[in-house]
XYZ file of C-alpha atoms in Angstrom:
518
model
C 27.242 5.429 31.464
C 23.888 5.215 33.189
C 23.470 2.315 35.585
C 20.754 -0.187 34.750
C 17.801 0.123 37.152
C 15.919 -3.126 37.650
C 12.717 -1.533 38.951
C 11.953 -0.511 35.373
C 11.775 -3.968 33.810
C 9.312 -4.652 31.023
C 9.458 -7.342 28.364
C 9.825 -6.476 24.712
C 7.963 -8.494 22.133
C 10.412 -9.948 19.674
C 10.377 -12.013 16.514
C 11.602 -9.103 14.398
C 13.641 -9.717 11.292
C 17.393 -9.294 11.498
C 16.986 -5.673 10.443
C 14.946 -3.081 12.297
C 12.035 -2.822 9.875
C 10.467 -6.187 9.032
C 8.511 -6.845 5.835
C 4.933 -7.970 6.429
C 1.785 -9.006 4.508
C 0.681 -5.357 4.388
C 3.667 -4.616 2.148
C 2.594 -7.246 -0.378
C -0.981 -5.932 -0.347
C 0.125 -2.333 -0.820
C 1.785 -3.057 -4.171
C -0.895 -5.518 -5.322
C -4.000 -3.395 -4.739
C -4.004 -1.060 -7.719
C -6.421 1.649 -8.816
C -7.558 2.395 -12.353
C -5.470 5.164 -13.863
C -4.952 6.815 -17.203
C -6.207 10.020 -18.815
C -9.331 11.835 -17.648
C -11.544 10.050 -20.188
C -10.610 6.649 -18.697
C -11.116 7.913 -15.166
C -14.486 9.431 -16.022
C -15.838 5.949 -16.893
C -14.231 4.326 -13.790
C -11.620 2.534 -15.882
C -14.217 0.284 -17.548
C -12.518 -0.028 -20.937
C -11.479 -3.689 -21.367
C -13.865 -4.141 -24.338
C -14.141 -0.489 -25.375
C -11.150 0.176 -27.616
C -9.552 3.415 -28.851
C -8.975 4.519 -25.252
C -5.439 5.194 -24.055
C -6.258 3.404 -20.791
C -6.260 0.187 -22.852
C -2.473 0.281 -22.723
C -2.584 -0.834 -19.060
C -5.829 -2.853 -19.139
C -6.222 -4.516 -22.556
C -3.736 -3.540 -25.279
C -6.021 -5.057 -27.935
C -8.009 -1.800 -27.685
C -5.120 0.002 -29.391
C -6.143 -1.736 -32.616
C -9.251 0.487 -32.793
C -7.207 3.678 -33.246
C -7.457 5.196 -36.718
C -5.549 8.393 -35.933
C -2.444 9.041 -33.891
C -2.640 11.124 -30.745
C -0.570 12.558 -27.876
C -1.770 13.758 -24.490
C -0.653 14.937 -21.063
C -2.608 15.234 -17.823
C -2.362 16.754 -14.366
C -4.357 15.996 -11.237
C -4.993 17.110 -7.662
C -5.984 14.786 -4.829
C -7.715 15.858 -1.596
C -7.843 13.143 1.040
C -9.358 12.908 4.512
C -9.658 10.255 7.185
C -11.777 9.668 10.272
C -10.330 7.315 12.899
C -11.455 5.903 16.221
C -9.767 3.532 18.674
C -12.014 0.743 19.954
C -15.052 2.803 18.976
C -13.997 5.820 21.083
C -13.725 9.479 20.046
C -13.139 10.127 16.337
C -10.133 12.067 15.057
C -9.886 13.646 11.598
C -6.777 14.064 9.441
C -5.994 14.894 5.817
C -3.382 14.426 3.090
C -3.382 16.263 -0.256
C -1.226 15.881 -3.345
C -0.570 17.035 -6.901
C 0.112 14.342 -9.488
C 0.567 13.490 -13.157
C -2.000 10.758 -13.913
C -1.008 10.046 -17.521
C 1.254 11.005 -20.400
C 0.975 9.135 -23.676
C 1.655 8.807 -27.379
C -0.227 6.593 -29.856
C 1.084 6.056 -33.399
C -1.651 4.536 -35.538
C -1.698 3.132 -39.060
C -4.757 2.226 -41.146
C -4.933 0.579 -44.543
C -7.176 2.229 -47.185
C -10.721 0.888 -47.363
C -10.071 -0.533 -50.836
C -7.126 -2.578 -49.537
C -8.222 -6.214 -49.237
C -5.600 -7.233 -46.642
C -6.955 -9.086 -43.645
C -4.833 -7.037 -41.245
C -6.440 -3.623 -41.417
C -3.938 -1.730 -39.283
C -2.894 -1.190 -35.714
C -1.288 1.193 -33.264
C 1.876 1.348 -31.225
C 1.618 3.210 -27.899
C 3.950 4.236 -25.136
C 3.174 6.176 -22.022
C 3.177 6.754 -18.300
C 0.246 5.850 -16.024
C -0.193 6.384 -12.301
C -1.547 3.116 -10.834
C -1.639 3.705 -7.066
C -1.822 6.712 -4.779
C -0.186 6.235 -1.357
C -1.027 9.694 0.015
C -3.038 9.213 3.205
C -2.864 10.347 6.832
C -4.655 8.922 9.861
C -4.624 9.899 13.497
C -6.338 8.112 16.373
C -6.379 8.454 20.149
C -8.184 6.752 23.009
C -7.556 4.704 26.114
C -6.836 1.063 26.863
C -6.400 -1.008 30.003
C -3.124 -2.567 31.063
C -3.754 -6.031 29.616
C -4.507 -4.502 26.185
C -1.727 -1.918 26.255
C 1.649 -1.723 24.590
C 3.126 -2.891 27.888
C 1.220 -6.163 27.498
C 2.745 -6.494 24.049
C 6.124 -5.928 25.666
C 5.484 -8.596 28.302
C 4.909 -11.232 25.659
C 8.486 -11.089 24.407
C 10.711 -14.129 24.006
C 13.684 -13.552 26.279
C 15.805 -16.029 24.315
C 15.822 -13.549 21.411
C 17.269 -10.671 23.439
C 20.874 -11.871 23.681
C 22.545 -8.838 22.102
C 20.619 -5.923 23.557
C 23.048 -5.280 26.399
C 25.870 -4.941 23.854
C 23.822 -2.410 21.910
C 23.236 -0.474 25.119
C 26.866 -0.507 26.242
C 28.146 0.498 22.804
C 25.372 3.080 22.384
C 24.754 1.727 18.895
C 21.225 0.444 18.436
C 20.204 -1.742 15.531
C 16.619 -2.790 16.353
C 13.612 -2.091 18.533
C 14.807 -4.665 21.068
C 17.911 -2.615 21.788
C 15.987 0.665 21.881
C 13.586 -0.646 24.516
C 16.467 -1.927 26.636
C 18.352 1.366 26.287
C 15.170 3.275 27.093
C 14.713 1.388 30.380
C 11.595 -0.407 29.196
C 13.133 -3.880 29.355
C 15.637 -5.767 31.445
C 17.110 -9.237 31.277
C 16.640 -11.049 34.580
C 18.326 -14.191 35.877
C 16.528 -16.490 38.286
C 17.833 -16.493 41.853
C 19.268 -20.026 41.604
C 21.648 -18.810 38.888
C 22.945 -15.744 40.716
C 26.253 -17.476 41.481
C 26.961 -17.727 37.765
C 27.733 -14.250 36.373
C 27.530 -15.595 32.798
C 24.146 -17.254 33.213
C 21.788 -16.349 30.364
C 18.640 -14.392 31.090
C 15.738 -16.758 31.603
C 12.875 -14.540 32.710
C 11.431 -11.087 32.190
C 9.932 -9.046 34.982
C 7.155 -6.547 34.419
C 5.405 -3.827 36.345
C 1.616 -3.611 36.155
C -0.046 -0.311 35.403
C -2.996 1.322 37.060
C -6.144 2.755 35.494
C -6.769 3.848 31.908
C -3.754 4.294 29.670
C -3.809 6.973 26.980
C -2.787 5.653 23.571
C -2.511 7.314 20.177
C -0.778 7.161 16.845
C -0.398 9.270 13.720
C 0.555 7.611 10.442
C 1.387 9.672 7.345
C 2.059 7.976 4.008
C 2.978 9.523 0.675
C 4.120 8.537 -2.778
C 2.721 6.555 -5.691
C 3.252 3.599 -7.994
C 3.462 4.271 -11.719
C 3.978 2.250 -14.860
C 5.840 2.996 -18.091
C 4.254 0.958 -20.886
C 4.972 -0.129 -24.427
C 2.176 -1.827 -26.318
C 0.808 -2.733 -29.723
C -2.711 -3.587 -30.856
C -3.589 -5.009 -34.265
C -6.865 -5.115 -36.212
C -7.839 -8.303 -38.056
C -10.670 -7.721 -40.565
C -12.313 -5.158 -38.252
C -13.587 -8.106 -36.172
C -10.768 -9.400 -33.995
C -8.296 -7.163 -32.187
C -5.142 -8.568 -30.605
C -2.694 -6.697 -28.400
C 0.267 -7.162 -26.136
C 2.174 -4.877 -23.817
C 5.082 -4.658 -21.416
C 5.047 -2.527 -18.280
C 8.003 -1.178 -16.302
C 6.826 -0.385 -12.779
C 8.302 2.308 -10.544
C 7.258 2.746 -6.925
C 8.126 5.366 -4.324
C 6.592 5.039 -0.854
C 7.224 6.935 2.379
C 5.679 6.370 5.787
C 6.126 8.139 9.111
C 4.595 6.683 12.296
C 4.416 8.206 15.788
C 3.011 5.873 18.449
C 2.547 7.139 22.015
C 1.375 5.748 25.313
C 1.078 7.630 28.587
C -0.240 7.287 32.115
C -0.807 9.668 34.976
C -0.442 7.930 38.321
C 1.989 8.455 41.159
C 2.185 4.718 41.829
C 4.412 4.040 38.795
C 7.533 5.914 37.628
C 6.676 5.605 33.931
C 5.118 8.726 32.345
C 5.061 8.215 28.561
C 6.817 6.882 25.494
C 7.003 8.001 21.883
C 8.049 5.462 19.265
C 8.871 7.015 15.896
C 9.407 5.032 12.647
C 10.568 6.338 9.284
C 10.380 4.135 6.196
C 11.233 4.911 2.574
C 10.696 2.150 0.029
C 11.657 2.357 -3.629
C 11.135 -0.367 -6.181
C 11.170 -1.263 -9.848
C 9.467 -4.138 -11.595
C 8.240 -5.622 -14.838
C 5.086 -7.300 -16.118
C 3.430 -8.226 -19.380
C -0.136 -8.429 -20.665
C -2.025 -9.959 -23.564
C -5.541 -9.070 -24.698
C -8.297 -9.723 -27.215
C -11.416 -7.839 -28.293
C -14.002 -9.409 -30.599
C -16.641 -7.362 -32.365
C -19.746 -9.581 -32.083
C -21.798 -7.025 -34.009
C -21.263 -3.429 -35.005
C -22.622 -2.321 -31.629
C -21.342 -5.092 -29.331
C -17.769 -5.847 -28.321
C -16.387 -8.511 -25.969
C -12.938 -8.166 -24.445
C -10.544 -10.187 -22.278
C -6.990 -9.712 -21.049
C -4.475 -11.261 -18.684
C -1.510 -9.720 -16.909
C 1.439 -11.655 -15.577
C 2.533 -11.257 -11.953
C 4.705 -8.180 -11.485
C 8.176 -8.986 -10.231
C 9.583 -6.082 -8.199
C 12.947 -5.478 -6.576
C 12.496 -3.350 -3.462
C 14.799 -1.371 -1.181
C 13.771 -0.260 2.312
C 15.591 2.570 4.069
C 14.466 2.850 7.676
C 15.161 4.246 11.115
C 13.461 4.072 14.504
C 13.725 6.195 17.622
C 12.302 5.794 21.123
C 11.798 8.568 23.648
C 10.829 7.504 27.194
C 9.975 9.734 30.154
C 9.827 8.873 33.840
C 9.062 10.608 37.105
C 12.540 11.033 38.636
C 12.961 8.533 41.481
C 16.341 7.732 42.936
C 17.607 4.872 44.987
C 20.928 4.184 46.683
C 23.646 3.613 44.124
C 21.377 4.387 41.163
C 21.278 7.298 38.756
C 18.049 9.303 38.638
C 16.399 8.786 35.251
C 13.867 11.236 33.825
C 14.208 11.195 30.018
C 15.919 8.809 27.603
C 16.169 9.195 23.825
C 17.848 6.666 21.527
C 17.669 5.915 17.811
C 18.780 3.086 15.587
C 21.558 3.309 13.079
C 19.780 4.000 9.748
C 19.472 0.764 7.817
C 18.897 -0.424 4.256
C 17.490 -3.761 3.124
C 16.880 -5.271 -0.330
C 14.175 -7.844 -1.076
C 11.653 -8.746 -3.775
C 7.862 -8.775 -4.081
C 5.856 -10.683 -6.669
C 2.310 -9.353 -7.058
C -0.641 -11.507 -8.193
C -1.737 -12.547 -11.661
C -4.678 -10.498 -12.965
C -7.425 -11.342 -15.489
C -10.066 -9.039 -17.004
C -13.253 -9.548 -18.974
C -15.549 -6.907 -20.385
C -18.418 -5.988 -22.679
C -19.112 -2.692 -24.441
C -22.215 -1.558 -26.294
C -21.774 1.350 -28.693
C -25.010 3.299 -29.238
C -24.175 4.768 -32.625
C -23.125 8.391 -32.474
C -24.858 8.865 -29.111
C -22.291 7.193 -26.853
C -21.619 3.837 -25.219
C -22.117 1.644 -22.161
C -19.288 -0.539 -20.868
C -18.613 -2.918 -17.985
C -15.656 -4.966 -16.698
C -14.924 -7.658 -14.157
C -11.389 -8.255 -12.890
C -9.958 -11.223 -10.980
C -7.096 -10.683 -8.510
C -5.720 -13.408 -6.222
C -4.170 -11.390 -3.391
C -3.121 -14.545 -1.550
C -0.741 -15.321 -4.429
C 1.552 -12.382 -3.607
C 4.995 -13.335 -2.336
C 7.887 -11.649 -0.513
C 11.371 -13.105 -1.000
C 14.979 -12.373 -0.191
C 17.322 -10.671 -2.634
C 20.808 -12.111 -2.062
C 22.012 -10.328 -5.198
C 21.095 -6.907 -3.828
C 23.747 -4.680 -2.309
C 21.911 -4.893 1.021
C 20.148 -8.233 0.632
C 20.581 -11.557 2.390
C 19.362 -15.161 2.407
C 16.601 -14.697 4.987
C 13.598 -16.978 4.662
C 10.208 -15.352 4.198
C 8.297 -18.601 4.581
C 6.409 -17.358 7.641
C 5.427 -14.063 5.973
C 4.269 -15.840 2.807
C 2.211 -18.312 4.809
C 0.650 -15.340 6.590
C -0.196 -13.773 3.208
C -2.016 -16.947 2.199
C -3.830 -17.063 5.537
C -4.925 -13.396 5.421
C -5.825 -12.681 1.798
C -8.246 -14.197 -0.686
C -9.195 -14.119 -4.352
C -11.447 -11.194 -5.212
C -13.443 -9.723 -8.086
C -13.411 -6.050 -9.010
C -16.325 -4.577 -10.975
C -16.332 -1.443 -13.126
C -19.118 0.151 -15.177
C -19.096 3.333 -17.230
C -21.065 5.322 -19.765
C -20.427 8.182 -22.153
C -22.985 10.428 -23.831
C -22.050 12.380 -26.941
C -23.633 15.745 -27.697
C -22.059 17.155 -30.844
C -18.473 18.016 -29.767
C -19.253 17.587 -26.052
C -18.937 14.457 -23.920
C -20.466 13.585 -20.553
C -19.358 10.520 -18.550
C -20.339 8.580 -15.435
C -18.833 5.534 -13.791
C -18.727 3.338 -10.712
C -16.265 0.686 -9.554
C -16.114 -1.534 -6.498
C -12.935 -3.445 -5.635
C -13.495 -6.463 -3.408
C -12.307 -6.847 0.183
C -8.937 -8.665 0.028
C -9.215 -10.111 3.557
C -10.483 -13.648 4.142
C -11.922 -12.894 7.577
C -13.728 -9.708 8.539
C -16.268 -9.129 11.254
C -19.778 -7.977 10.358
C -19.754 -4.493 8.847
C -15.951 -4.356 8.663
C -15.481 -4.693 4.908
C -12.365 -3.159 3.371
C -13.823 -2.962 -0.139
C -12.943 0.136 -2.179
C -15.669 2.106 -3.944
C -15.081 4.635 -6.722
C -17.672 7.146 -7.990
C -16.654 8.979 -11.154
C -17.872 11.781 -13.397
C -16.346 13.407 -16.457
C -16.773 16.017 -19.167
C -14.982 16.483 -22.460
C -14.688 18.371 -25.713
C -13.638 16.526 -28.895
C -12.753 18.226 -32.139
C -10.873 16.961 -35.175
C -7.400 17.640 -33.823
C -7.908 18.737 -30.216
C -9.489 17.196 -27.147
C -9.751 18.247 -23.506
C -11.203 16.008 -20.797
C -11.970 16.607 -17.123
C -12.701 13.903 -14.542
C -13.496 13.639 -10.849
C -13.060 10.440 -8.840
C -14.399 10.066 -5.294
C -12.940 7.052 -3.463
C -13.969 5.509 -0.138
C -12.360 2.641 1.757
C -12.409 1.457 5.368
C -9.313 0.092 7.071
C -8.896 -1.685 10.390
C -5.511 -1.277 11.980
C -3.778 -2.559 15.115
C -0.448 -1.058 16.218
C 0.629 -4.452 17.603
C -0.769 -7.944 18.146
C -1.326 -9.840 21.404
C -1.393 -13.563 22.112
C -4.973 -13.200 23.321
C -6.064 -11.597 20.054
C -7.471 -8.690 22.094
C -5.192 -5.961 20.786
C -6.703 -2.487 20.293
C -8.225 -1.853 16.861
C -8.446 1.517 15.139
C -11.231 1.863 12.560
C -10.094 4.251 9.817
C -12.503 5.586 7.188
C -10.624 7.097 4.255
C -12.059 9.181 1.442
C -10.295 10.927 -1.417
C -11.448 13.197 -4.223
C -9.144 13.386 -7.223
C -9.742 15.710 -10.106
C -7.701 15.560 -13.297
C -7.577 17.283 -16.646
C -6.113 15.859 -19.856
C -5.318 17.781 -23.022
C -4.285 16.161 -26.276
C -3.813 16.398 -30.012
C -4.946 13.970 -32.705
C -2.930 13.822 -35.928
């Protein structure tokens, strides 16, 4: 076994969960910040359909709209997403990256019934619908590089560790079985547990200090993060029609999520005065989850041309499973000393781990108005309330890999970071004989309570669509261009002066939906 060398002693920041990959507020936000989905017609009007009716997207927004169907229909869609990002570290040089995907945005079936016009029953009919809708797209890649000084570097993060939390790292090292980042750093000669001189006569004295080595000049830093996957919902819903004036609907959604993330963080220096050369920290995370929610909606026809709609959706309760692993590769300029082994390269990885927990996403409420302009088309607009600070992460002691860990600190952090927001959507459709033309715009509010000037993380969606509608056949095409800015720090420092990467993401998704009416 290699001998520990005390001239390479850096502190590791701790406070990790008992497993190697700790859940954080970002996880709650990821599964709470949804996009509008559905067939190409819904996407072409930016999802603004809460008061519209007879749109399959109503199944996930306002099931009362199903009551407007007079004919049954079935459809299937396919889509392609092209994403790009532009990232800079502390305002330095910009780096581009991209992530593309093929997806199925929607599959659905609507079974409608309608009483004859001479039937005097107050309930005029309704429709039962079931289908699949893609609600979130996790495909994105970002890549930044730049330089930082020593007191803003990863080494400074390491120096701020709590030595009292590092009691088991030597056992991990000696057994060559690493379970967390603390052990990896110790095994990679980036940390050491030191005992003050007055305790040297006690071989069992606990470590009570951490030594560090300062670094000289600019330090190169970079990271590439690649995410993939999506969150989808399988829905059952029914909408009823009361006297062609009031429409009432309810629905149940079964959520399925599949998320993957790969992260490569590096830091390097080029000076003969220190033995350290570079490090590469690699994380792999795969999260799967299932959940359930319910929704209730109303649409009231104020006049033949004007409709008002409202809906609420319960919080989504999700059971999640993380599968994760971490590796650390460290390189040094070989330097020997009497009685010590020369170290040049060290590679260690954690034992792959699995952890079960739960996430509860926020309550959602929608309101909308639609104006139907006879046979010429319609205008529609929605507003949606989402309280991101209401999201919660909790333990799952009933899971095969769960425990009784408290997430009180993470949930308090969620409340401190996130706020209530409003999302706005507007759309329009023009009808030209059998042809349809659509436009839409949506803006989803910044979920963060505190942002510096110009650093909004609001999402904007610009949409366009075309369609052909005949008696028994319809084909729709939509394009959605999405922009969002993100501000990311690879670690946090006590001073609050950690490096910040500004990431500008854009994505163009095109989808086509084909269906039959019967």
